[in-house]
């Protein structure tokens, strides 16, 4: 327990701001970590050795978002970004919207600020869900005027966070192991939540969880049947 | 109840006003440009009732608080070790939920909700416990608000409480999705994301959507009718095809016989 709490101290923004004042040092420190992960995950071929990788993390794992080069997201071969809520319709079917965050240098203050760019990525299987962190690559040819990229895989699914350094599962500021350890020490509640027997994500879709579709305000009262299942009566 | 002719609708469209739905507008525009003989369509529109954010349908509470057995003895007295069996019935009545003030019943409700969700016996500070506690409070206040509708302070407090719970649910969803789904199922809460487009519902816009729906329906119906028609023709065509092929085979056979005759 004590060890994890101490470790978590290093993930906070305030700590980073204190100790890594110069941004160059910060970038180099993060780049080492990112390089380790990239070795594990992807980029074995030499053809992609020159790819620029933008490093995007969730708030709860690492509370600092980083990319190496600002303004390079449009030129990069492979990108790591977060899926935004996007619901394919008639005009753009089989696609997701991916947001990529970079750091941009403001030369007057000599300080970096986050800058977001969004892309449409081709996703025929509709694997991505809003909030997932996905790896996308640029296509050799444009599919449509809007779609230039393709989803390779989901790296970190939403709400199922792994610590990139240790590879353990995390909930907020603590490892899941530690949470279970504490509850076992006090005497675990038998009715409580159990990770091992828990079903896969999505078993409450259209029952009690309606977040997989876009919600809207109700505009009509139909007599016979409810044609607006995702409506809200504000 | 309202009847609107399509022609009048097109006349009323101000293309610069509605930026939020460009696709619909373009569709309408094309229709009005291309088609000349427009007919009148009677569309019915009923304005949906505003329920307010406090209403259990919008807060996501699918059930009210369960009613307690009033002859039951308050549980904390049991744990304290009071000998109830020795007492007379009139004395015992003092410790029941029916006789005690209402806050004791509320405390039992809280404890019942917590015991479903807690990680361990002393857990009151985890996010699940907080959500469980706030749901009990919300459901109690919703019941009270129906009885006393002019209590504005209570109403504001309730709304803030609902918003807090929603933000807590959002946080839990981000941190641990499986736990979030389990919690929703346990507490019987419905989770709907807030809509991105919070524009006011107007007659004009909703009629536009309805016209689009109507047009889609007409299009689909005609397509289906055409498909049915084609399928009937397909069967006819296959019979014809068989007959013609048989005829061709016969002719070919006859031709070969002729060839043989000529060669001989």
GROMACS .gro file of C-alpha atoms in nm:
model
  498
    1UNK     CA    1   0.000   0.000   0.000
    2UNK     CA    2   0.258   0.248   0.113
    3UNK     CA    3   0.469   0.179  -0.192
    4UNK     CA    4   0.187   0.250  -0.435
    5UNK     CA    5   0.093   0.571  -0.262
    6UNK     CA    6   0.451   0.685  -0.283
    7UNK     CA    7   0.464   0.591  -0.651
    8UNK     CA    8   0.145   0.777  -0.726
    9UNK     CA    9   0.309   1.092  -0.602
   10UNK     CA   10   0.517   1.092  -0.918
   11UNK     CA   11   0.212   1.091  -1.144
   12UNK     CA   12   0.060   1.414  -1.016
   13UNK     CA   13   0.090   1.744  -1.197
   14UNK     CA   14   0.198   1.937  -0.892
   15UNK     CA   15   0.492   1.706  -0.835
   16UNK     CA   16   0.601   1.732  -1.197
   17UNK     CA   17   0.574   2.107  -1.194
   18UNK     CA   18   0.791   2.126  -0.885
   19UNK     CA   19   1.073   1.904  -0.999
   20UNK     CA   20   1.065   1.912  -1.377
   21UNK     CA   21   1.070   2.283  -1.430
   22UNK     CA   22   1.253   2.277  -1.758
   23UNK     CA   23   1.027   2.122  -2.020
   24UNK     CA   24   1.310   1.971  -2.218
   25UNK     CA   25   1.403   1.747  -1.929
   26UNK     CA   26   1.038   1.651  -1.884
   27UNK     CA   27   1.005   1.557  -2.249
   28UNK     CA   28   1.313   1.341  -2.239
   29UNK     CA   29   1.193   1.163  -1.926
   30UNK     CA   30   0.856   1.083  -2.079
   31UNK     CA   31   1.007   0.984  -2.412
   32UNK     CA   32   1.206   0.709  -2.242
   33UNK     CA   33   0.889   0.564  -2.092
   34UNK     CA   34   0.697   0.595  -2.418
   35UNK     CA   35   0.978   0.429  -2.611
   36UNK     CA   36   0.960   0.129  -2.377
   37UNK     CA   37   0.588   0.095  -2.436
   38UNK     CA   38   0.621   0.131  -2.810
   39UNK     CA   39   0.877  -0.149  -2.815
   40UNK     CA   40   0.631  -0.371  -2.637
   41UNK     CA   41   0.325  -0.277  -2.835
   42UNK     CA   42   0.404  -0.197  -3.196
   43UNK     CA   43   0.654  -0.066  -3.450
   44UNK     CA   44   0.866  -0.368  -3.533
   45UNK     CA   45   0.905  -0.284  -3.900
   46UNK     CA   46   1.176  -0.050  -4.011
   47UNK     CA   47   0.944   0.132  -4.246
   48UNK     CA   48   0.768   0.287  -3.952
   49UNK     CA   49   1.085   0.377  -3.766
   50UNK     CA   50   1.051   0.741  -3.865
   51UNK     CA   51   0.694   0.764  -3.738
   52UNK     CA   52   0.614   1.032  -3.488
   53UNK     CA   53   0.412   0.903  -3.198
   54UNK     CA   54   0.191   1.128  -2.994
   55UNK     CA   55   0.157   1.012  -2.639
   56UNK     CA   56  -0.188   1.057  -2.490
   57UNK     CA   57  -0.286   0.930  -2.148
   58UNK     CA   58  -0.590   0.920  -1.925
   59UNK     CA   59  -0.617   1.159  -1.637
   60UNK     CA   60  -0.625   0.892  -1.376
   61UNK     CA   61  -0.311   0.706  -1.483
   62UNK     CA   62  -0.087   0.994  -1.563
   63UNK     CA   63  -0.223   1.338  -1.516
   64UNK     CA   64   0.004   1.494  -1.777
   65UNK     CA   65  -0.055   1.472  -2.152
   66UNK     CA   66   0.242   1.478  -2.380
   67UNK     CA   67   0.359   1.448  -2.736
   68UNK     CA   68   0.712   1.491  -2.867
   69UNK     CA   69   0.674   1.740  -3.147
   70UNK     CA   70   0.410   2.008  -3.172
   71UNK     CA   71   0.227   2.051  -3.502
   72UNK     CA   72   0.348   1.718  -3.637
   73UNK     CA   73   0.026   1.521  -3.588
   74UNK     CA   74  -0.085   1.581  -3.947
   75UNK     CA   75   0.246   1.451  -4.086
   76UNK     CA   76   0.285   1.150  -3.857
   77UNK     CA   77   0.245   0.792  -3.979
   78UNK     CA   78   0.113   0.649  -3.656
   79UNK     CA   79  -0.075   0.829  -3.384
   80UNK     CA   80  -0.209   0.748  -3.042
   81UNK     CA   81  -0.530   0.930  -2.950
   82UNK     CA   82  -0.856   0.921  -2.768
   83UNK     CA   83  -1.189   0.843  -2.932
   84UNK     CA   84  -1.447   1.116  -2.907
   85UNK     CA   85  -1.819   1.046  -2.894
   86UNK     CA   86  -1.910   1.007  -3.258
   87UNK     CA   87  -2.205   0.819  -3.396
   88UNK     CA   88  -2.176   0.727  -3.762
   89UNK     CA   89  -2.471   0.829  -3.971
   90UNK     CA   90  -2.565   0.844  -4.335
   91UNK     CA   91  -2.302   1.101  -4.429
   92UNK     CA   92  -1.998   0.936  -4.264
   93UNK     CA   93  -2.052   0.562  -4.204
   94UNK     CA   94  -1.792   0.327  -4.056
   95UNK     CA   95  -1.573   0.589  -3.895
   96UNK     CA   96  -1.471   0.724  -3.556
   97UNK     CA   97  -1.350   1.064  -3.443
   98UNK     CA   98  -1.010   1.057  -3.276
   99UNK     CA   99  -0.861   1.344  -3.081
  100UNK     CA  100  -0.485   1.383  -3.051
  101UNK     CA  101  -0.321   1.611  -2.800
  102UNK     CA  102   0.018   1.769  -2.851
  103UNK     CA  103   0.221   2.027  -2.670
  104UNK     CA  104   0.272   2.357  -2.846
  105UNK     CA  105   0.549   2.595  -2.747
  106UNK     CA  106   0.447   2.949  -2.669
  107UNK     CA  107   0.769   3.136  -2.733
  108UNK     CA  108   0.677   3.450  -2.540
  109UNK     CA  109   0.647   3.268  -2.209
  110UNK     CA  110   0.871   2.981  -2.320
  111UNK     CA  111   0.614   2.730  -2.204
  112UNK     CA  112   0.421   2.441  -2.354
  113UNK     CA  113   0.042   2.433  -2.385
  114UNK     CA  114  -0.182   2.142  -2.495
  115UNK     CA  115  -0.329   2.162  -2.844
  116UNK     CA  116  -0.595   1.928  -2.976
  117UNK     CA  117  -0.641   1.808  -3.332
  118UNK     CA  118  -0.919   1.574  -3.446
  119UNK     CA  119  -0.919   1.317  -3.724
  120UNK     CA  120  -1.175   1.087  -3.878
  121UNK     CA  121  -1.044   0.730  -3.881
  122UNK     CA  122  -1.182   0.443  -4.083
  123UNK     CA  123  -1.333   0.177  -3.855
  124UNK     CA  124  -1.536  -0.078  -4.053
  125UNK     CA  125  -1.596  -0.316  -3.760
  126UNK     CA  126  -1.692  -0.026  -3.528
  127UNK     CA  127  -1.455  -0.154  -3.261
  128UNK     CA  128  -1.396   0.183  -3.099
  129UNK     CA  129  -1.611   0.324  -2.825
  130UNK     CA  130  -1.597   0.680  -2.696
  131UNK     CA  131  -1.311   0.722  -2.449
  132UNK     CA  132  -1.095   0.439  -2.580
  133UNK     CA  133  -0.729   0.511  -2.650
  134UNK     CA  134  -0.652   0.382  -2.999
  135UNK     CA  135  -0.361   0.359  -3.241
  136UNK     CA  136  -0.433   0.499  -3.586
  137UNK     CA  137  -0.221   0.509  -3.900
  138UNK     CA  138  -0.242   0.726  -4.209
  139UNK     CA  139  -0.369   0.558  -4.525
  140UNK     CA  140  -0.169   0.568  -4.851
  141UNK     CA  141  -0.474   0.713  -5.026
  142UNK     CA  142  -0.769   0.915  -4.904
  143UNK     CA  143  -1.085   0.709  -4.865
  144UNK     CA  144  -1.309   1.014  -4.866
  145UNK     CA  145  -1.233   1.386  -4.845
  146UNK     CA  146  -1.266   1.356  -4.466
  147UNK     CA  147  -1.116   1.016  -4.388
  148UNK     CA  148  -0.738   0.987  -4.414
  149UNK     CA  149  -0.662   0.747  -4.129
  150UNK     CA  150  -0.736   0.392  -4.024
  151UNK     CA  151  -0.780   0.239  -3.680
  152UNK     CA  152  -0.516  -0.028  -3.612
  153UNK     CA  153  -0.617  -0.141  -3.265
  154UNK     CA  154  -0.756  -0.038  -2.928
  155UNK     CA  155  -0.461   0.004  -2.693
  156UNK     CA  156  -0.640   0.098  -2.372
  157UNK     CA  157  -1.017   0.042  -2.357
  158UNK     CA  158  -1.222   0.301  -2.168
  159UNK     CA  159  -1.273   0.230  -1.800
  160UNK     CA  160  -1.022  -0.054  -1.790
  161UNK     CA  161  -0.697   0.122  -1.720
  162UNK     CA  162  -0.354  -0.040  -1.698
  163UNK     CA  163  -0.051   0.128  -1.554
  164UNK     CA  164   0.196   0.143  -1.846
  165UNK     CA  165   0.503   0.105  -1.624
  166UNK     CA  166   0.406  -0.192  -1.407
  167UNK     CA  167   0.138  -0.339  -1.632
  168UNK     CA  168  -0.108  -0.373  -1.345
  169UNK     CA  169  -0.474  -0.275  -1.349
  170UNK     CA  170  -0.559   0.054  -1.186
  171UNK     CA  171  -0.867   0.222  -1.043
  172UNK     CA  172  -0.825   0.594  -0.983
  173UNK     CA  173  -0.514   0.629  -0.764
  174UNK     CA  174  -0.478   0.269  -0.653
  175UNK     CA  175  -0.402  -0.072  -0.795
  176UNK     CA  176  -0.698  -0.311  -0.799
  177UNK     CA  177  -0.490  -0.561  -0.603
  178UNK     CA  178  -0.450  -0.316  -0.319
  179UNK     CA  179  -0.823  -0.237  -0.310
  180UNK     CA  180  -0.907  -0.603  -0.278
  181UNK     CA  181  -0.631  -0.653  -0.023
  182UNK     CA  182  -0.770  -0.378   0.199
  183UNK     CA  183  -1.124  -0.511   0.179
  184UNK     CA  184  -1.000  -0.860   0.262
  185UNK     CA  185  -0.819  -0.729   0.568
  186UNK     CA  186  -1.137  -0.567   0.699
  187UNK     CA  187  -1.350  -0.864   0.597
  188UNK     CA  188  -1.480  -0.860   0.242
  189UNK     CA  189  -1.849  -0.799   0.176
  190UNK     CA  190  -1.988  -1.108   0.002
  191UNK     CA  191  -2.257  -0.909  -0.178
  192UNK     CA  192  -1.996  -0.661  -0.305
  193UNK     CA  193  -1.839  -0.636  -0.647
  194UNK     CA  194  -1.615  -0.920  -0.760
  195UNK     CA  195  -1.374  -0.870  -1.050
  196UNK     CA  196  -1.331  -1.238  -1.127
  197UNK     CA  197  -1.699  -1.318  -1.176
  198UNK     CA  198  -1.788  -0.985  -1.337
  199UNK     CA  199  -1.930  -1.008  -1.691
  200UNK     CA  200  -1.774  -0.829  -1.988
  201UNK     CA  201  -1.844  -0.465  -2.056
  202UNK     CA  202  -2.170  -0.398  -2.238
  203UNK     CA  203  -2.412  -0.631  -2.058
  204UNK     CA  204  -2.621  -0.333  -1.943
  205UNK     CA  205  -2.650  -0.176  -2.289
  206UNK     CA  206  -3.009  -0.075  -2.368
  207UNK     CA  207  -3.115  -0.193  -2.021
  208UNK     CA  208  -2.982   0.067  -1.781
  209UNK     CA  209  -2.679   0.206  -1.962
  210UNK     CA  210  -2.770   0.416  -2.265
  211UNK     CA  211  -2.433   0.583  -2.317
  212UNK     CA  212  -2.346   0.392  -2.635
  213UNK     CA  213  -2.590   0.607  -2.837
  214UNK     CA  214  -2.636   0.978  -2.870
  215UNK     CA  215  -2.905   1.131  -2.653
  216UNK     CA  216  -3.137   1.411  -2.762
  217UNK     CA  217  -3.436   1.606  -2.640
  218UNK     CA  218  -3.777   1.459  -2.707
  219UNK     CA  219  -3.957   1.649  -2.983
  220UNK     CA  220  -4.274   1.446  -3.046
  221UNK     CA  221  -4.524   1.236  -2.852
  222UNK     CA  222  -4.603   0.923  -3.047
  223UNK     CA  223  -4.928   0.753  -2.953
  224UNK     CA  224  -4.861   0.391  -3.032
  225UNK     CA  225  -4.495   0.310  -2.981
  226UNK     CA  226  -4.191   0.487  -2.843
  227UNK     CA  227  -3.977   0.575  -3.145
  228UNK     CA  228  -3.730   0.776  -2.938
  229UNK     CA  229  -3.561   0.536  -2.694
  230UNK     CA  230  -3.262   0.765  -2.632
  231UNK     CA  231  -3.461   1.081  -2.567
  232UNK     CA  232  -3.444   1.300  -2.258
  233UNK     CA  233  -3.740   1.496  -2.117
  234UNK     CA  234  -3.572   1.805  -1.978
  235UNK     CA  235  -5.298   1.886  -3.366
  236UNK     CA  236  -5.180   2.079  -3.663
  237UNK     CA  237  -5.196   2.045  -4.036
  238UNK     CA  238  -4.930   2.206  -4.250
  239UNK     CA  239  -4.894   2.201  -4.625
  240UNK     CA  240  -4.548   2.115  -4.751
  241UNK     CA  241  -4.542   2.420  -4.976
  242UNK     CA  242  -4.595   2.656  -4.687
  243UNK     CA  243  -4.324   2.479  -4.491
  244UNK     CA  244  -4.069   2.534  -4.765
  245UNK     CA  245  -4.164   2.897  -4.792
  246UNK     CA  246  -4.110   2.946  -4.423
  247UNK     CA  247  -3.763   2.791  -4.419
  248UNK     CA  248  -3.497   3.045  -4.342
  249UNK     CA  249  -3.176   2.877  -4.447
  250UNK     CA  250  -2.946   3.094  -4.247
  251UNK     CA  251  -3.120   3.038  -3.915
  252UNK     CA  252  -3.063   2.672  -3.846
  253UNK     CA  253  -2.697   2.590  -3.860
  254UNK     CA  254  -2.730   2.280  -3.643
  255UNK     CA  255  -2.891   2.061  -3.910
  256UNK     CA  256  -2.731   2.133  -4.246
  257UNK     CA  257  -2.800   1.789  -4.392
  258UNK     CA  258  -3.170   1.814  -4.339
  259UNK     CA  259  -3.181   2.159  -4.488
  260UNK     CA  260  -3.000   2.057  -4.803
  261UNK     CA  261  -3.236   1.764  -4.847
  262UNK     CA  262  -3.537   1.991  -4.814
  263UNK     CA  263  -3.385   2.240  -5.050
  264UNK     CA  264  -3.326   1.978  -5.318
  265UNK     CA  265  -3.681   1.855  -5.283
  266UNK     CA  266  -3.826   2.198  -5.326
  267UNK     CA  267  -3.605   2.266  -5.628
  268UNK     CA  268  -3.670   1.943  -5.811
  269UNK     CA  269  -4.033   1.855  -5.748
  270UNK     CA  270  -4.311   2.069  -5.890
  271UNK     CA  271  -4.634   1.897  -5.803
  272UNK     CA  272  -4.624   1.917  -5.423
  273UNK     CA  273  -4.916   1.776  -5.230
  274UNK     CA  274  -5.044   1.870  -4.887
  275UNK     CA  275  -4.946   1.639  -4.601
  276UNK     CA  276  -5.118   1.643  -4.264
  277UNK     CA  277  -4.860   1.607  -3.991
  278UNK     CA  278  -4.958   1.579  -3.628
  279UNK     CA  279  -4.735   1.738  -3.373
  280UNK     CA  280  -4.783   1.726  -2.997
  281UNK     CA  281  -4.551   1.925  -2.779
  282UNK     CA  282  -4.384   1.690  -2.530
  283UNK     CA  283  -4.434   1.769  -2.167
  284UNK     CA  284  -4.147   1.921  -1.970
  285UNK     CA  285  -4.085   1.706  -1.665
  286UNK     CA  286  -3.794   1.896  -1.514
  287UNK     CA  287  -3.460   1.762  -1.402
  288UNK     CA  288  -3.590   1.658  -1.058
  289UNK     CA  289  -3.838   1.409  -1.198
  290UNK     CA  290  -3.730   1.047  -1.136
  291UNK     CA  291  -3.756   0.978  -1.509
  292UNK     CA  292  -3.480   1.230  -1.574
  293UNK     CA  293  -3.273   1.171  -1.263
  294UNK     CA  294  -3.265   0.801  -1.357
  295UNK     CA  295  -3.430   0.652  -1.049
  296UNK     CA  296  -3.630   0.357  -1.174
  297UNK     CA  297  -3.790   0.272  -0.841
  298UNK     CA  298  -3.895   0.461  -0.526
  299UNK     CA  299  -3.763   0.375  -0.181
  300UNK     CA  300  -3.894   0.042  -0.050
  301UNK     CA  301  -4.143   0.068   0.235
  302UNK     CA  302  -4.020  -0.059   0.570
  303UNK     CA  303  -4.196  -0.282   0.817
  304UNK     CA  304  -4.301  -0.046   1.097
  305UNK     CA  305  -4.323  -0.315   1.363
  306UNK     CA  306  -3.953  -0.389   1.320
  307UNK     CA  307  -3.705  -0.279   1.586
  308UNK     CA  308  -3.433  -0.030   1.493
  309UNK     CA  309  -3.121  -0.226   1.412
  310UNK     CA  310  -2.870  -0.018   1.606
  311UNK     CA  311  -3.062  -0.095   1.928
  312UNK     CA  312  -3.024  -0.463   1.854
  313UNK     CA  313  -2.649  -0.423   1.807
  314UNK     CA  314  -2.623  -0.223   2.128
  315UNK     CA  315  -2.738  -0.530   2.319
  316UNK     CA  316  -3.064  -0.413   2.470
  317UNK     CA  317  -3.268  -0.703   2.606
  318UNK     CA  318  -3.593  -0.663   2.421
  319UNK     CA  319  -3.728  -1.004   2.513
  320UNK     CA  320  -3.750  -0.911   2.879
  321UNK     CA  321  -3.960  -0.602   2.809
  322UNK     CA  322  -4.337  -0.582   2.794
  323UNK     CA  323  -4.508  -0.518   2.460
  324UNK     CA  324  -4.575  -0.153   2.537
  325UNK     CA  325  -4.211  -0.098   2.625
  326UNK     CA  326  -4.097  -0.282   2.313
  327UNK     CA  327  -4.315  -0.057   2.100
  328UNK     CA  328  -4.093   0.238   2.192
  329UNK     CA  329  -3.803   0.086   1.998
  330UNK     CA  330  -3.996   0.009   1.678
  331UNK     CA  331  -3.964   0.216   1.359
  332UNK     CA  332  -4.331   0.311   1.364
  333UNK     CA  333  -4.299   0.481   1.700
  334UNK     CA  334  -3.955   0.641   1.659
  335UNK     CA  335  -3.905   0.965   1.461
  336UNK     CA  336  -3.875   0.942   1.082
  337UNK     CA  337  -3.499   0.989   1.077
  338UNK     CA  338  -3.455   0.639   1.223
  339UNK     CA  339  -3.639   0.487   0.926
  340UNK     CA  340  -3.420   0.694   0.696
  341UNK     CA  341  -3.109   0.563   0.869
  342UNK     CA  342  -3.222   0.205   0.816
  343UNK     CA  343  -3.283   0.281   0.447
  344UNK     CA  344  -2.929   0.418   0.421
  345UNK     CA  345  -2.785   0.112   0.593
  346UNK     CA  346  -2.980  -0.126   0.368
  347UNK     CA  347  -2.857   0.049   0.053
  348UNK     CA  348  -2.498   0.062   0.181
  349UNK     CA  349  -2.488  -0.306   0.275
  350UNK     CA  350  -2.557  -0.402  -0.089
  351UNK     CA  351  -2.267  -0.201  -0.222
  352UNK     CA  352  -2.000  -0.171   0.046
  353UNK     CA  353  -1.654  -0.316  -0.009
  354UNK     CA  354  -1.628  -0.411   0.359
  355UNK     CA  355  -1.820  -0.347   0.680
  356UNK     CA  356  -1.655  -0.015   0.765
  357UNK     CA  357  -1.655   0.124   0.411
  358UNK     CA  358  -1.845   0.454   0.398
  359UNK     CA  359  -1.603   0.663   0.194
  360UNK     CA  360  -1.568   0.475  -0.134
  361UNK     CA  361  -1.738   0.615  -0.444
  362UNK     CA  362  -1.993   0.332  -0.452
  363UNK     CA  363  -2.094   0.403  -0.093
  364UNK     CA  364  -2.128   0.774  -0.168
  365UNK     CA  365  -2.349   0.706  -0.470
  366UNK     CA  366  -2.566   0.465  -0.271
  367UNK     CA  367  -2.611   0.717   0.008
  368UNK     CA  368  -2.701   0.995  -0.232
  369UNK     CA  369  -2.957   0.778  -0.415
  370UNK     CA  370  -3.140   0.715  -0.090
  371UNK     CA  371  -3.136   1.087  -0.016
  372UNK     CA  372  -3.256   1.173  -0.365
  373UNK     CA  373  -3.544   0.927  -0.359
  374UNK     CA  374  -3.654   1.050  -0.017
  375UNK     CA  375  -3.644   1.414  -0.126
  376UNK     CA  376  -3.829   1.339  -0.450
  377UNK     CA  377  -4.113   1.194  -0.246
  378UNK     CA  378  -4.110   1.496  -0.013
  379UNK     CA  379  -4.104   1.739  -0.305
  380UNK     CA  380  -4.425   1.599  -0.450
  381UNK     CA  381  -4.602   1.666  -0.122
  382UNK     CA  382  -4.457   2.013  -0.075
  383UNK     CA  383  -4.407   2.163  -0.420
  384UNK     CA  384  -4.347   2.519  -0.307
  385UNK     CA  385  -4.037   2.435  -0.107
  386UNK     CA  386  -3.784   2.592  -0.341
  387UNK     CA  387  -3.479   2.551  -0.118
  388UNK     CA  388  -3.537   2.178  -0.102
  389UNK     CA  389  -3.585   2.169  -0.477
  390UNK     CA  390  -3.253   2.340  -0.540
  391UNK     CA  391  -3.079   2.111  -0.293
  392UNK     CA  392  -3.227   1.809  -0.470
  393UNK     CA  393  -3.115   1.927  -0.812
  394UNK     CA  394  -2.763   1.985  -0.688
  395UNK     CA  395  -2.758   1.642  -0.528
  396UNK     CA  396  -2.866   1.478  -0.855
  397UNK     CA  397  -2.595   1.664  -1.045
  398UNK     CA  398  -2.333   1.558  -0.790
  399UNK     CA  399  -2.437   1.197  -0.823
  400UNK     CA  400  -2.421   1.222  -1.201
  401UNK     CA  401  -2.067   1.358  -1.185
  402UNK     CA  402  -1.971   1.077  -0.943
  403UNK     CA  403  -2.116   0.821  -1.184
  404UNK     CA  404  -1.919   0.978  -1.467
  405UNK     CA  405  -1.599   0.950  -1.264
  406UNK     CA  406  -1.665   0.587  -1.174
  407UNK     CA  407  -1.744   0.509  -1.537
  408UNK     CA  408  -1.410   0.646  -1.643
  409UNK     CA  409  -1.216   0.472  -1.368
  410UNK     CA  410  -1.377   0.129  -1.376
  411UNK     CA  411  -1.649   0.045  -1.623
  412UNK     CA  412  -1.733  -0.302  -1.497
  413UNK     CA  413  -1.790  -0.176  -1.143
  414UNK     CA  414  -2.005   0.107  -1.280
  415UNK     CA  415  -2.232  -0.136  -1.465
  416UNK     CA  416  -2.264  -0.355  -1.159
  417UNK     CA  417  -2.351  -0.055  -0.939
  418UNK     CA  418  -2.620   0.067  -1.178
  419UNK     CA  419  -2.778  -0.276  -1.174
  420UNK     CA  420  -2.766  -0.298  -0.794
  421UNK     CA  421  -2.914   0.045  -0.720
  422UNK     CA  422  -3.156   0.039  -1.016
  423UNK     CA  423  -3.035   0.362  -1.173
  424UNK     CA  424  -3.066   0.449  -1.540
  425UNK     CA  425  -2.764   0.622  -1.691
  426UNK     CA  426  -2.818   0.853  -1.988
  427UNK     CA  427  -2.554   1.095  -2.112
  428UNK     CA  428  -2.660   1.457  -2.133
  429UNK     CA  429  -2.747   1.563  -2.489
  430UNK     CA  430  -2.492   1.771  -2.679
  431UNK     CA  431  -2.753   1.977  -2.854
  432UNK     CA  432  -2.957   2.148  -2.582
  433UNK     CA  433  -3.146   2.379  -2.816
  434UNK     CA  434  -3.507   2.464  -2.729
  435UNK     CA  435  -3.773   2.242  -2.885
  436UNK     CA  436  -3.965   2.444  -3.142
  437UNK     CA  437  -4.261   2.370  -3.362
  438UNK     CA  438  -4.077   2.453  -3.681
  439UNK     CA  439  -3.773   2.233  -3.618
  440UNK     CA  440  -3.970   1.933  -3.499
  441UNK     CA  441  -4.200   1.961  -3.801
  442UNK     CA  442  -3.895   1.957  -4.022
  443UNK     CA  443  -3.776   1.635  -3.864
  444UNK     CA  444  -4.123   1.487  -3.903
  445UNK     CA  445  -4.133   1.580  -4.274
  446UNK     CA  446  -3.798   1.415  -4.322
  447UNK     CA  447  -3.926   1.105  -4.144
  448UNK     CA  448  -4.235   1.107  -4.365
  449UNK     CA  449  -4.027   1.141  -4.682
  450UNK     CA  450  -3.801   0.852  -4.574
  451UNK     CA  451  -4.106   0.640  -4.507
  452UNK     CA  452  -4.253   0.712  -4.850
  453UNK     CA  453  -3.921   0.633  -5.012
  454UNK     CA  454  -3.880   0.304  -4.825
  455UNK     CA  455  -4.238   0.196  -4.891
  456UNK     CA  456  -4.201   0.255  -5.264
  457UNK     CA  457  -3.869   0.069  -5.269
  458UNK     CA  458  -4.019  -0.230  -5.090
  459UNK     CA  459  -4.318  -0.234  -5.325
  460UNK     CA  460  -4.080  -0.226  -5.622
  461UNK     CA  461  -3.876  -0.512  -5.475
  462UNK     CA  462  -4.190  -0.723  -5.431
  463UNK     CA  463  -4.295  -0.647  -5.786
  464UNK     CA  464  -3.952  -0.743  -5.916
  465UNK     CA  465  -3.955  -1.069  -5.724
  466UNK     CA  466  -4.284  -1.171  -5.882
  467UNK     CA  467  -4.139  -1.086  -6.222
  468UNK     CA  468  -3.828  -1.286  -6.139
  469UNK     CA  469  -4.031  -1.603  -6.096
  470UNK     CA  470  -4.210  -1.538  -6.425
  471UNK     CA  471  -3.879  -1.472  -6.596
  472UNK     CA  472  -3.727  -1.796  -6.464
  473UNK     CA  473  -4.014  -1.999  -6.612
  474UNK     CA  474  -3.969  -1.820  -6.944
  475UNK     CA  475  -3.596  -1.877  -6.926
  476UNK     CA  476  -3.645  -2.250  -6.878
  477UNK     CA  477  -3.877  -2.271  -7.175
  478UNK     CA  478  -3.641  -2.076  -7.399
  479UNK     CA  479  -3.339  -2.283  -7.294
  480UNK     CA  480  -3.523  -2.603  -7.365
  481UNK     CA  481  -3.618  -2.468  -7.706
  482UNK     CA  482  -3.254  -2.374  -7.775
  483UNK     CA  483  -3.136  -2.721  -7.677
  484UNK     CA  484  -3.386  -2.874  -7.912
  485UNK     CA  485  -3.281  -2.643  -8.193
  486UNK     CA  486  -2.911  -2.719  -8.135
  487UNK     CA  487  -2.979  -3.090  -8.141
  488UNK     CA  488  -3.171  -3.047  -8.465
  489UNK     CA  489  -2.887  -2.843  -8.613
  490UNK     CA  490  -2.631  -3.112  -8.525
  491UNK     CA  491  -2.846  -3.373  -8.692
  492UNK     CA  492  -2.860  -3.149  -9.000
  493UNK     CA  493  -2.479  -3.110  -8.994
  494UNK     CA  494  -2.436  -3.487  -8.973
  495UNK     CA  495  -2.673  -3.532  -9.265
  496UNK     CA  496  -2.484  -3.274  -9.472
  497UNK     CA  497  -2.146  -3.427  -9.392
  498UNK     CA  498  -2.271  -3.773  -9.486
   0.00000   0.00000   0.00000
